[in-house]
Amino acid sequence: MKRKKLIFILNNFLIGGAERLILEIIKNLDRNEFEINIVTVFGSGPIEVEFRKLGTPIFFAGPKRYPSSVFLKIVWILSTPFVFLRLIVFLRKIKPDVVITSLYQADILGYWASFRLNTKLVSIQHDVVRINPIIRWLKTRVLKNTNKIIAISNKVKQFLIEYFRVSASKIEV
């Protein structure tokens, strides 16, 4: 039986709830059923070591160093088109069956980079944070075109329905 190719796209490997959740999901996936790759768009972080222990390939679409200063954040923003292009090349090379994104930078870049590939898109939603109007508009487009959305709680599901106008039938808790 052919293994399904999964690509998890994260912002980075900082120590947060989203990163820990993805780590636990990947730990519990059957490697006989799934071929897994991890991509970050926003650098590394302290728990990269834990992800490396899983033996899963990691690709840094953006700079490996997490932008901790204002200067580095500006550099990251300016490099976003290059990050996007690297992500497109990587996805076309791997040809995943499913792309799984988490947090809005990864959601937006992952969706547009996988556009026109014959792949399913799943987005894991973790928070109920109101974002600036431009990012909200982009993320709304992404969520409406995502195949499945996983909300980590009923509160997150309700937020997605009200704030982003996502169909309830598309969301699993």
Short mmCIF file of the C-alpha atoms (twelve columns), coordinates in Angstrom:
data_MODEL
# 
_entry.id   MODEL 
# 
loop_
_atom_site.group_PDB 
_atom_site.id 
_atom_site.type_symbol 
_atom_site.label_atom_id 
_atom_site.label_alt_id 
_atom_site.label_comp_id 
_atom_site.label_asym_id 
_atom_site.label_seq_id 
_atom_site.Cartn_x 
_atom_site.Cartn_y 
_atom_site.Cartn_z 
_atom_site.pdbx_PDB_model_num 
ATOM 1   C CA . MET A 1   0.000   0.000  0.000  1 
ATOM 2   C CA . LYS A 2   1.299   3.446  -0.949 1 
ATOM 3   C CA . ARG A 3   1.897   5.771  1.976  1 
ATOM 4   C CA . LYS A 4   0.077   9.119  1.954  1 
ATOM 5   C CA . LYS A 5   2.408   12.113 1.781  1 
ATOM 6   C CA . LEU A 6   1.658   14.682 4.483  1 
ATOM 7   C CA . ILE A 7   3.329   18.055 4.769  1 
ATOM 8   C CA . PHE A 8   2.907   20.051 7.949  1 
ATOM 9   C CA . ILE A 9   3.548   23.771 7.451  1 
ATOM 10  C CA . LEU A 10  4.255   25.678 10.669 1 
ATOM 11  C CA . ASN A 11  5.409   29.194 11.391 1 
ATOM 12  C CA . ASN A 12  8.415   28.057 13.441 1 
ATOM 13  C CA . PHE A 13  9.562   25.825 16.297 1 
ATOM 14  C CA . LEU A 14  8.931   28.208 19.173 1 
ATOM 15  C CA . ILE A 15  7.536   26.744 22.361 1 
ATOM 16  C CA . GLY A 16  3.793   27.267 22.029 1 
ATOM 17  C CA . GLY A 17  0.562   25.345 22.085 1 
ATOM 18  C CA . ALA A 18  0.309   25.076 18.296 1 
ATOM 19  C CA . GLU A 19  3.825   23.694 17.944 1 
ATOM 20  C CA . ARG A 20  3.340   21.228 20.806 1 
ATOM 21  C CA . LEU A 21  0.065   20.009 19.302 1 
ATOM 22  C CA . ILE A 22  1.675   19.400 15.896 1 
ATOM 23  C CA . LEU A 23  4.575   17.607 17.601 1 
ATOM 24  C CA . GLU A 24  2.135   15.264 19.368 1 
ATOM 25  C CA . ILE A 25  0.147   14.641 16.181 1 
ATOM 26  C CA . ILE A 26  3.292   13.731 14.250 1 
ATOM 27  C CA . LYS A 27  4.549   11.507 17.090 1 
ATOM 28  C CA . ASN A 28  1.341   9.483  16.908 1 
ATOM 29  C CA . LEU A 29  1.039   9.068  13.138 1 
ATOM 30  C CA . ASP A 30  1.738   5.609  11.765 1 
ATOM 31  C CA . ARG A 31  4.896   5.857  9.633  1 
ATOM 32  C CA . ASN A 32  3.790   2.783  7.677  1 
ATOM 33  C CA . GLU A 33  0.753   4.744  6.478  1 
ATOM 34  C CA . PHE A 34  2.201   8.253  6.223  1 
ATOM 35  C CA . GLU A 35  5.302   9.860  4.768  1 
ATOM 36  C CA . ILE A 36  5.718   13.096 6.726  1 
ATOM 37  C CA . ASN A 37  7.611   16.317 6.003  1 
ATOM 38  C CA . ILE A 38  7.689   19.480 8.083  1 
ATOM 39  C CA . VAL A 39  8.150   22.997 6.711  1 
ATOM 40  C CA . THR A 40  8.583   26.226 8.628  1 
ATOM 41  C CA . VAL A 41  8.049   29.635 7.072  1 
ATOM 42  C CA . PHE A 42  9.216   31.764 9.993  1 
ATOM 43  C CA . GLY A 43  12.381  30.151 11.338 1 
ATOM 44  C CA . SER A 44  13.440  27.671 13.941 1 
ATOM 45  C CA . GLY A 45  13.060  27.682 17.716 1 
ATOM 46  C CA . PRO A 46  13.790  25.760 20.909 1 
ATOM 47  C CA . ILE A 47  11.648  22.698 20.194 1 
ATOM 48  C CA . GLU A 48  13.228  22.006 16.809 1 
ATOM 49  C CA . VAL A 49  15.314  19.446 18.709 1 
ATOM 50  C CA . GLU A 50  12.156  17.534 19.690 1 
ATOM 51  C CA . PHE A 51  10.920  17.549 16.079 1 
ATOM 52  C CA . ARG A 52  14.324  16.290 14.878 1 
ATOM 53  C CA . LYS A 53  14.099  13.337 17.286 1 
ATOM 54  C CA . LEU A 54  11.103  12.129 15.255 1 
ATOM 55  C CA . GLY A 55  13.362  11.550 12.245 1 
ATOM 56  C CA . THR A 56  11.037  13.570 10.035 1 
ATOM 57  C CA . PRO A 57  12.597  15.714 7.285  1 
ATOM 58  C CA . ILE A 58  12.469  19.449 8.029  1 
ATOM 59  C CA . PHE A 59  12.617  22.161 5.370  1 
ATOM 60  C CA . PHE A 60  13.107  25.834 6.195  1 
ATOM 61  C CA . ALA A 61  11.301  27.857 3.521  1 
ATOM 62  C CA . GLY A 62  12.387  31.069 5.213  1 
ATOM 63  C CA . PRO A 63  15.358  32.137 7.287  1 
ATOM 64  C CA . LYS A 64  16.216  29.539 9.914  1 
ATOM 65  C CA . ARG A 65  16.794  32.112 12.628 1 
ATOM 66  C CA . TYR A 66  13.609  33.348 14.283 1 
ATOM 67  C CA . PRO A 67  13.327  37.136 13.886 1 
ATOM 68  C CA . SER A 68  13.603  38.399 17.443 1 
ATOM 69  C CA . SER A 69  14.458  42.022 16.691 1 
ATOM 70  C CA . VAL A 70  12.505  44.629 14.755 1 
ATOM 71  C CA . PHE A 71  15.232  44.666 12.095 1 
ATOM 72  C CA . LEU A 72  15.009  40.898 11.571 1 
ATOM 73  C CA . LYS A 73  11.201  41.065 11.422 1 
ATOM 74  C CA . ILE A 74  11.461  43.649 8.650  1 
ATOM 75  C CA . VAL A 75  13.951  41.427 6.827  1 
ATOM 76  C CA . TRP A 76  11.531  38.491 7.184  1 
ATOM 77  C CA . ILE A 77  8.641   40.540 5.780  1 
ATOM 78  C CA . LEU A 78  10.764  41.647 2.837  1 
ATOM 79  C CA . SER A 79  11.839  38.047 2.216  1 
ATOM 80  C CA . THR A 80  8.255   36.720 2.170  1 
ATOM 81  C CA . PRO A 81  8.105   36.501 -1.664 1 
ATOM 82  C CA . PHE A 82  11.250  34.336 -1.617 1 
ATOM 83  C CA . VAL A 83  9.825   32.183 1.185  1 
ATOM 84  C CA . PHE A 84  6.681   31.757 -0.890 1 
ATOM 85  C CA . LEU A 85  8.648   30.744 -3.997 1 
ATOM 86  C CA . ARG A 86  10.780  28.265 -2.031 1 
ATOM 87  C CA . LEU A 87  7.599   26.773 -0.591 1 
ATOM 88  C CA . ILE A 88  6.086   26.371 -4.074 1 
ATOM 89  C CA . VAL A 89  9.225   24.612 -5.340 1 
ATOM 90  C CA . PHE A 90  9.313   22.316 -2.301 1 
ATOM 91  C CA . LEU A 91  5.632   21.358 -2.600 1 
ATOM 92  C CA . ARG A 92  5.929   20.665 -6.321 1 
ATOM 93  C CA . LYS A 93  8.966   18.478 -5.676 1 
ATOM 94  C CA . ILE A 94  7.339   16.429 -2.878 1 
ATOM 95  C CA . LYS A 95  3.827   16.306 -4.428 1 
ATOM 96  C CA . PRO A 96  1.951   15.863 -1.145 1 
ATOM 97  C CA . ASP A 97  -1.459  14.251 -0.821 1 
ATOM 98  C CA . VAL A 98  -2.348  16.538 2.104  1 
ATOM 99  C CA . VAL A 99  -0.947  19.887 3.249  1 
ATOM 100 C CA . ILE A 100 -1.670  20.678 6.903  1 
ATOM 101 C CA . THR A 101 -1.177  24.258 8.038  1 
ATOM 102 C CA . SER A 102 -1.190  25.849 11.458 1 
ATOM 103 C CA . LEU A 103 -1.277  29.579 12.364 1 
ATOM 104 C CA . TYR A 104 -2.021  32.372 9.943  1 
ATOM 105 C CA . GLN A 105 1.344   32.888 8.221  1 
ATOM 106 C CA . ALA A 106 1.579   29.168 7.486  1 
ATOM 107 C CA . ASP A 107 -2.129  29.066 6.552  1 
ATOM 108 C CA . ILE A 108 -1.798  31.855 3.994  1 
ATOM 109 C CA . LEU A 109 1.564   30.872 2.499  1 
ATOM 110 C CA . GLY A 110 0.739   27.155 2.556  1 
ATOM 111 C CA . TYR A 111 -2.602  27.612 0.828  1 
ATOM 112 C CA . TRP A 112 -1.311  29.819 -1.977 1 
ATOM 113 C CA . ALA A 113 1.825   27.715 -2.480 1 
ATOM 114 C CA . SER A 114 -0.266  24.550 -2.832 1 
ATOM 115 C CA . PHE A 115 -2.772  26.245 -5.140 1 
ATOM 116 C CA . ARG A 116 -3.191  24.282 -8.378 1 
ATOM 117 C CA . LEU A 117 -1.592  21.150 -6.924 1 
ATOM 118 C CA . ASN A 118 -3.793  18.090 -6.692 1 
ATOM 119 C CA . THR A 119 -3.707  18.097 -2.909 1 
ATOM 120 C CA . LYS A 120 -6.080  18.370 0.023  1 
ATOM 121 C CA . LEU A 121 -5.610  21.269 2.409  1 
ATOM 122 C CA . VAL A 122 -6.318  20.974 6.136  1 
ATOM 123 C CA . SER A 123 -5.938  23.886 8.527  1 
ATOM 124 C CA . ILE A 124 -5.624  23.466 12.290 1 
ATOM 125 C CA . GLN A 125 -7.016  26.517 14.071 1 
ATOM 126 C CA . HIS A 126 -5.841  27.280 17.591 1 
ATOM 127 C CA . ASP A 127 -6.940  30.744 18.611 1 
ATOM 128 C CA . VAL A 128 -9.611  33.412 18.725 1 
ATOM 129 C CA . VAL A 129 -7.431  36.393 17.909 1 
ATOM 130 C CA . ARG A 130 -8.770  39.275 15.849 1 
ATOM 131 C CA . ILE A 131 -6.217  40.246 13.209 1 
ATOM 132 C CA . ASN A 132 -5.630  43.267 10.997 1 
ATOM 133 C CA . PRO A 133 -8.080  43.680 8.088  1 
ATOM 134 C CA . ILE A 134 -5.657  42.701 5.299  1 
ATOM 135 C CA . ILE A 135 -4.554  39.498 7.022  1 
ATOM 136 C CA . ARG A 136 -8.175  38.785 7.940  1 
ATOM 137 C CA . TRP A 137 -9.236  39.127 4.298  1 
ATOM 138 C CA . LEU A 138 -6.426  36.785 3.163  1 
ATOM 139 C CA . LYS A 139 -7.110  34.229 5.881  1 
ATOM 140 C CA . THR A 140 -10.858 34.311 5.160  1 
ATOM 141 C CA . ARG A 141 -10.148 33.368 1.525  1 
ATOM 142 C CA . VAL A 142 -7.857  30.575 2.675  1 
ATOM 143 C CA . LEU A 143 -10.328 29.137 5.190  1 
ATOM 144 C CA . LYS A 144 -13.219 29.210 2.737  1 
ATOM 145 C CA . ASN A 145 -11.126 27.245 0.219  1 
ATOM 146 C CA . THR A 146 -9.581  24.788 2.663  1 
ATOM 147 C CA . ASN A 147 -10.920 21.231 2.448  1 
ATOM 148 C CA . LYS A 148 -11.183 20.732 6.214  1 
ATOM 149 C CA . ILE A 149 -10.620 22.874 9.284  1 
ATOM 150 C CA . ILE A 150 -9.772  21.394 12.663 1 
ATOM 151 C CA . ALA A 151 -10.700 23.679 15.585 1 
ATOM 152 C CA . ILE A 152 -9.089  22.838 18.910 1 
ATOM 153 C CA . SER A 153 -12.245 23.788 20.834 1 
ATOM 154 C CA . ASN A 154 -15.900 24.697 20.378 1 
ATOM 155 C CA . LYS A 155 -15.003 28.301 21.189 1 
ATOM 156 C CA . VAL A 156 -12.521 28.351 18.271 1 
ATOM 157 C CA . LYS A 157 -15.152 26.791 15.996 1 
ATOM 158 C CA . GLN A 158 -17.688 29.474 16.919 1 
ATOM 159 C CA . PHE A 159 -15.072 32.190 16.363 1 
ATOM 160 C CA . LEU A 160 -14.280 30.816 12.887 1 
ATOM 161 C CA . ILE A 161 -17.969 30.800 11.972 1 
ATOM 162 C CA . GLU A 162 -18.622 34.332 13.248 1 
ATOM 163 C CA . TYR A 163 -15.364 36.148 12.481 1 
ATOM 164 C CA . PHE A 164 -14.262 34.462 9.251  1 
ATOM 165 C CA . ARG A 165 -17.743 33.369 8.074  1 
ATOM 166 C CA . VAL A 166 -16.621 29.765 7.593  1 
ATOM 167 C CA . SER A 167 -19.287 27.115 7.065  1 
ATOM 168 C CA . ALA A 168 -19.851 25.039 10.197 1 
ATOM 169 C CA . SER A 169 -19.929 21.863 8.096  1 
ATOM 170 C CA . LYS A 170 -16.281 22.398 7.134  1 
ATOM 171 C CA . ILE A 171 -15.105 22.496 10.778 1 
ATOM 172 C CA . GLU A 172 -14.341 19.539 13.059 1 
ATOM 173 C CA . VAL A 173 -13.568 20.034 16.746 1 
# 
